Each structure stands twice: as C-alpha cells, then as structure tokens.
Short mmCIF file of C-alpha atoms in Angstrom, two decimals:
data_model
loop_
_atom_site.label_atom_id
_atom_site.label_comp_id
_atom_site.label_asym_id
_atom_site.label_seq_id
_atom_site.Cartn_x
_atom_site.Cartn_y
_atom_site.Cartn_z
CA LYS A 1 -84.94 68.76 45.91
CA ASN A 2 -88.41 67.64 44.86
CA GLU A 3 -88.74 67.42 41.08
CA VAL A 4 -92.32 67.90 39.91
CA GLU A 5 -93.70 66.90 36.55
CA GLN A 6 -97.15 67.71 35.30
CA SER A 7 -98.78 66.31 32.21
CA PRO A 8 -100.05 67.27 29.81
CA GLN A 9 -98.65 70.80 29.53
CA ASN A 10 -101.54 71.89 27.33
CA LEU A 11 -104.93 70.29 26.82
CA THR A 12 -107.82 71.30 24.57
CA ALA A 13 -111.08 69.36 24.86
CA GLN A 14 -114.73 69.63 23.94
CA GLU A 15 -117.34 70.61 26.49
CA GLY A 16 -118.58 67.56 28.35
CA GLU A 17 -115.39 65.54 28.08
CA PHE A 18 -113.74 63.85 31.07
CA ILE A 19 -110.41 65.52 31.84
CA THR A 20 -107.39 64.07 33.65
CA ILE A 21 -104.30 66.04 34.69
CA ASN A 22 -101.36 64.20 36.21
CA CYS A 23 -98.68 65.23 38.70
CA SER A 24 -95.62 63.19 39.63
CA TYR A 25 -92.98 64.15 42.16
CA SER A 26 -89.67 62.65 43.22
CA VAL A 27 -89.48 63.10 47.00
CA GLY A 28 -91.93 61.72 49.52
CA ILE A 29 -94.39 64.22 50.95
CA SER A 30 -97.21 64.30 53.46
CA ALA A 31 -99.64 66.51 51.53
CA LEU A 32 -100.22 67.96 48.08
CA HIS A 33 -102.21 70.95 46.85
CA TRP A 34 -104.01 71.48 43.56
CA LEU A 35 -104.39 75.10 42.45
CA GLN A 36 -106.44 76.74 39.71
CA GLN A 37 -105.41 79.95 37.98
CA HIS A 38 -107.77 81.77 35.64
CA PRO A 39 -106.59 84.31 33.04
CA GLY A 40 -105.90 87.53 34.92
CA GLY A 41 -103.79 85.88 37.58
CA GLY A 42 -105.94 84.96 40.58
CA ILE A 43 -105.05 81.57 42.09
CA VAL A 44 -107.57 79.46 43.97
CA SER A 45 -106.68 76.47 46.10
CA LEU A 46 -108.86 73.57 44.95
CA PHE A 47 -107.72 70.68 47.11
CA MET A 48 -105.27 69.74 49.80
CA LEU A 49 -104.93 65.99 50.14
CA SER A 50 -102.66 63.58 51.93
CA SER A 51 -104.25 60.26 50.96
CA GLY A 52 -106.98 58.70 48.88
CA LYS A 53 -109.49 60.84 47.08
CA LYS A 54 -111.37 64.11 47.52
CA LYS A 55 -114.35 65.36 45.54
CA HIS A 56 -115.75 68.86 45.15
CA GLY A 57 -118.56 69.21 42.65
CA ARG A 58 -117.27 68.03 39.28
CA LEU A 59 -113.66 67.98 40.45
CA ILE A 60 -111.99 64.89 41.88
CA ALA A 61 -108.42 64.68 43.16
CA THR A 62 -106.59 61.48 43.98
CA ILE A 63 -103.19 60.80 45.42
CA ASN A 64 -101.00 57.72 45.77
CA ILE A 65 -98.33 58.62 48.31
CA GLN A 66 -96.33 55.42 47.73
CA GLU A 67 -96.19 55.94 43.98
CA LYS A 68 -95.60 59.70 44.33
CA HIS A 69 -98.41 60.54 41.96
CA SER A 70 -101.58 62.60 42.02
CA SER A 71 -104.33 63.19 39.47
CA LEU A 72 -106.97 65.85 39.05
CA HIS A 73 -110.11 64.84 37.18
CA ILE A 74 -112.88 67.05 35.84
CA THR A 75 -116.15 65.38 34.91
CA ALA A 76 -118.56 66.94 32.41
CA SER A 77 -116.06 69.69 31.58
CA HIS A 78 -117.36 73.20 30.86
CA PRO A 79 -115.77 76.24 29.20
CA ARG A 80 -115.58 77.93 32.63
CA ASP A 81 -113.11 75.19 33.66
CA SER A 82 -110.61 76.72 31.21
CA ALA A 83 -107.66 77.69 33.38
CA VAL A 84 -104.15 76.67 34.36
CA TYR A 85 -104.04 73.87 36.93
CA ILE A 86 -100.97 73.65 39.13
CA CYS A 87 -99.94 70.92 41.54
CA ALA A 88 -97.87 71.77 44.60
CA PRO A 89 -96.33 68.88 46.49
CA ASP A 90 -94.40 69.70 49.62
CA ASP A 91 -94.65 72.76 51.77
CA LYS A 92 -95.88 75.51 49.40
CA ILE A 93 -92.34 75.83 48.06
CA ILE A 94 -92.27 73.67 44.94
CA PHE A 95 -94.81 73.85 42.12
CA GLY A 96 -95.46 72.07 38.87
CA LYS A 97 -95.21 74.16 35.69
CA GLY A 98 -98.97 73.89 35.26
CA THR A 99 -101.39 72.40 32.77
CA ARG A 100 -103.18 74.89 30.53
CA LEU A 101 -106.70 73.58 29.95
CA HIS A 102 -108.99 74.98 27.25
CA ILE A 103 -112.54 73.67 26.99
CA LEU A 104 -114.31 74.42 23.72
CA PRO A 105 -118.09 75.02 23.74
CA LYS B 1 -114.48 87.92 55.53
CA ALA B 2 -111.92 89.90 53.56
CA GLY B 3 -109.49 87.96 51.42
CA VAL B 4 -105.79 88.50 50.91
CA THR B 5 -105.17 92.05 49.71
CA GLN B 6 -102.18 92.98 47.63
CA THR B 7 -101.27 96.53 46.69
CA PRO B 8 -100.66 97.97 44.24
CA ARG B 9 -102.24 95.84 41.51
CA TYR B 10 -100.02 97.21 38.76
CA LEU B 11 -96.68 98.93 38.84
CA ILE B 12 -94.25 100.22 36.22
CA LYS B 13 -90.71 100.94 37.32
CA THR B 14 -87.45 101.81 35.65
CA ARG B 15 -84.33 99.65 35.74
CA GLY B 16 -82.23 100.43 38.80
CA GLN B 17 -85.14 101.67 40.91
CA GLN B 18 -86.49 99.87 43.93
CA VAL B 19 -90.03 98.77 44.68
CA THR B 20 -92.06 97.79 47.74
CA LEU B 21 -95.11 95.55 47.49
CA SER B 22 -97.65 95.03 50.26
CA CYS B 23 -99.72 92.05 51.34
CA SER B 24 -102.47 92.05 53.97
CA PRO B 25 -103.39 88.49 54.97
CA ILE B 26 -106.77 87.15 55.97
CA SER B 27 -107.58 88.16 59.52
CA GLY B 28 -106.15 85.60 61.91
CA HIS B 29 -103.68 84.18 59.40
CA ARG B 30 -100.12 84.37 60.70
CA SER B 31 -98.16 82.94 57.78
CA VAL B 32 -97.47 84.92 54.61
CA SER B 33 -95.59 83.52 51.62
CA TRP B 34 -94.40 85.39 48.55
CA TYR B 35 -94.05 84.05 45.01
CA GLN B 36 -92.83 85.26 41.66
CA GLN B 37 -94.61 84.04 38.55
CA THR B 38 -93.25 84.41 35.04
CA PRO B 39 -94.36 82.69 31.82
CA GLY B 40 -91.07 80.84 31.49
CA GLN B 41 -90.46 79.75 35.08
CA GLY B 42 -93.96 79.35 36.48
CA LEU B 43 -94.54 79.89 40.20
CA GLN B 44 -91.35 80.30 42.23
CA PHE B 45 -91.14 80.59 45.98
CA LEU B 46 -89.50 83.74 47.35
CA PHE B 47 -89.90 83.56 51.12
CA GLU B 48 -92.25 82.74 53.96
CA TYR B 49 -92.87 84.70 57.13
CA PHE B 50 -94.50 83.45 60.29
CA SER B 51 -94.85 85.52 63.46
CA GLU B 52 -92.58 88.25 62.06
CA THR B 53 -89.74 85.80 61.36
CA GLN B 54 -88.55 84.60 57.98
CA ARG B 55 -88.97 80.81 58.13
CA ASN B 56 -87.93 79.85 54.63
CA LYS B 57 -86.25 81.46 51.67
CA GLY B 58 -86.20 80.54 48.00
CA ASN B 59 -83.30 80.76 45.59
CA PHE B 60 -83.40 84.47 44.77
CA PRO B 61 -80.64 87.09 45.01
CA GLY B 62 -80.30 89.34 48.04
CA ARG B 63 -81.98 92.18 46.10
CA PHE B 64 -85.23 90.50 47.11
CA SER B 65 -86.12 91.01 50.74
CA GLY B 66 -89.19 91.05 52.89
CA ARG B 67 -90.55 91.57 56.34
CA GLN B 68 -93.64 90.90 58.39
CA PHE B 69 -95.20 93.22 60.90
CA SER B 70 -96.84 92.40 64.23
CA ASN B 71 -100.30 92.55 62.60
CA SER B 72 -99.12 89.88 60.10
CA ARG B 73 -99.09 92.29 57.17
CA SER B 74 -96.06 91.73 54.99
CA GLU B 75 -94.01 93.72 52.54
CA MET B 76 -91.48 92.63 49.99
CA ASN B 77 -88.83 94.87 48.52
CA VAL B 78 -86.82 94.52 45.35
CA SER B 79 -83.83 96.82 45.01
CA THR B 80 -81.87 97.70 41.87
CA LEU B 81 -84.59 96.44 39.58
CA GLU B 82 -83.64 94.48 36.47
CA LEU B 83 -85.72 93.85 33.35
CA GLY B 84 -85.96 90.19 34.36
CA ASP B 85 -87.80 91.15 37.54
CA SER B 86 -90.90 91.88 35.47
CA ALA B 87 -93.41 89.37 36.76
CA LEU B 88 -96.60 88.77 38.67
CA TYR B 89 -95.83 88.80 42.41
CA LEU B 90 -98.28 86.83 44.51
CA CYS B 91 -98.63 86.46 48.20
CA ALA B 92 -100.56 83.78 50.03
CA SER B 93 -101.66 83.63 53.64
CA SER B 94 -102.22 80.61 55.83
CA PRO B 95 -103.48 80.12 59.38
CA GLY B 96 -100.27 78.38 60.38
CA GLN B 97 -96.96 77.15 59.15
CA GLY B 98 -96.54 73.78 57.53
CA VAL B 99 -97.72 71.63 54.68
CA ASN B 100 -101.02 70.65 56.24
CA TYR B 101 -102.49 74.15 56.21
CA GLY B 102 -104.42 75.41 53.23
CA TYR B 103 -103.46 78.75 51.79
CA THR B 104 -105.26 81.62 50.12
CA PHE B 105 -103.71 83.74 47.40
CA GLY B 106 -104.06 87.43 46.74
CA SER B 107 -104.74 88.75 43.24
CA GLY B 108 -101.11 89.71 42.78
CA THR B 109 -99.08 92.75 41.82
CA ARG B 110 -98.00 92.89 38.21
CA LEU B 111 -94.61 94.58 38.05
CA THR B 112 -93.20 95.81 34.76
CA VAL B 113 -89.61 97.00 34.67
CA VAL B 114 -88.69 99.17 31.68
#
C-alpha cells in the first residue's frame, strides 16, 4: 500500500511569498496528480506529471520518481491561492491528507 | 462543454435510510470514480467504473455500492445509513482508465445523516 505524506499540513503566508508544498510516497509510481480544493468543495486537477517539471502560470510542479518525492511551488502568492492542495500518487486511489494554504493580503 | 454533474448537491437523511447519488460524466468520458471526503480522513476512494464494469473498489463496507450505465452515467447507493456516513461525496470522470489520464471532479453531494 502506498503511504503518502504531505507537508506542511497547514501554511499561512503573506501575499507575494514563494510557497512550497511537499509530497512523499512509499511505492514507486508512474504518474502523480496535484489537486486544488477551494472552500465549498470543488476540486480542480492542477497537474499530472510523470517526470521533471511542469509550469502553469505561477504554479510549478516537480517530481523525482527515484526519490519518490514531488513538490508544488507557487510564486508571487495571492489570497486567491488560498485552498487545500492535495497530492495523489498512483492511480486516483490514494491521496495525501492535503495542505491547507492561507495567503494573507 | 459541460462538466461533471452531480445531483443532488445537498441531502439530509435519517439513520437507517438509504440514499442514491448520481454522477453524469463529461461527454465522451468512460471512467467514473467515486470518493468520500470527511474532515478527519480526507479523500478516500470508493470505487471506479469503466464501461459499465467495476474495475476497482476501496475499503468500504458492502453498504456502499454503485453502478454505471451504458451512457457512462453512474450512481452510488448507500444503504442503512449511519451517522458516520455524513460526508462530501465526489465523483470524477476520466477519458480512460489508468494513471496517465487526467480526471475532472464534480462539485459533490454533501450528505448529512441525522
């Protein structure tokens, strides 16, 4: 069974700060998803990556398959980035507990 | 293009009753997965359907069941509701089965059992 650990669990930062959220897992995978959930429940898939790095606007996701580790970075953070970020290694079955991010204006 | 539609959005049921939730995937998507989300446990996988067949099942009791129709729409049913079944139930659709397909979530059904 793939054990998933996300850190930090909670993060409060000032607007404009660089944010890093980490995800480690125990069993080798071929792809990993990063999800974003805003208050109210809706979940959006941000990235699916199997190697290297992907960038979408101010969001950057990296993965090291050998080290079983992925990171999600947010540059120039904004209050609208406040949400729960969830990593999902493996086949949409296992999820991290999420990182609750709060960006202060 | 319409997204994933879940109905109803909110539901209040009494302990012991049963409930049926519906999920209409994005047109052309053939895989539908169901999840339960609670504050304490986070997102937990219930089951996945592809081409009307259950392909994977999570660690939930038999009171939780589902099915998929020929048009890819899916329903999940929970019988003999317990207070602990109160949760947000999400479905997600995907074009195909497997880890390399992206998936799109619906807005969820919030079930409260009293």
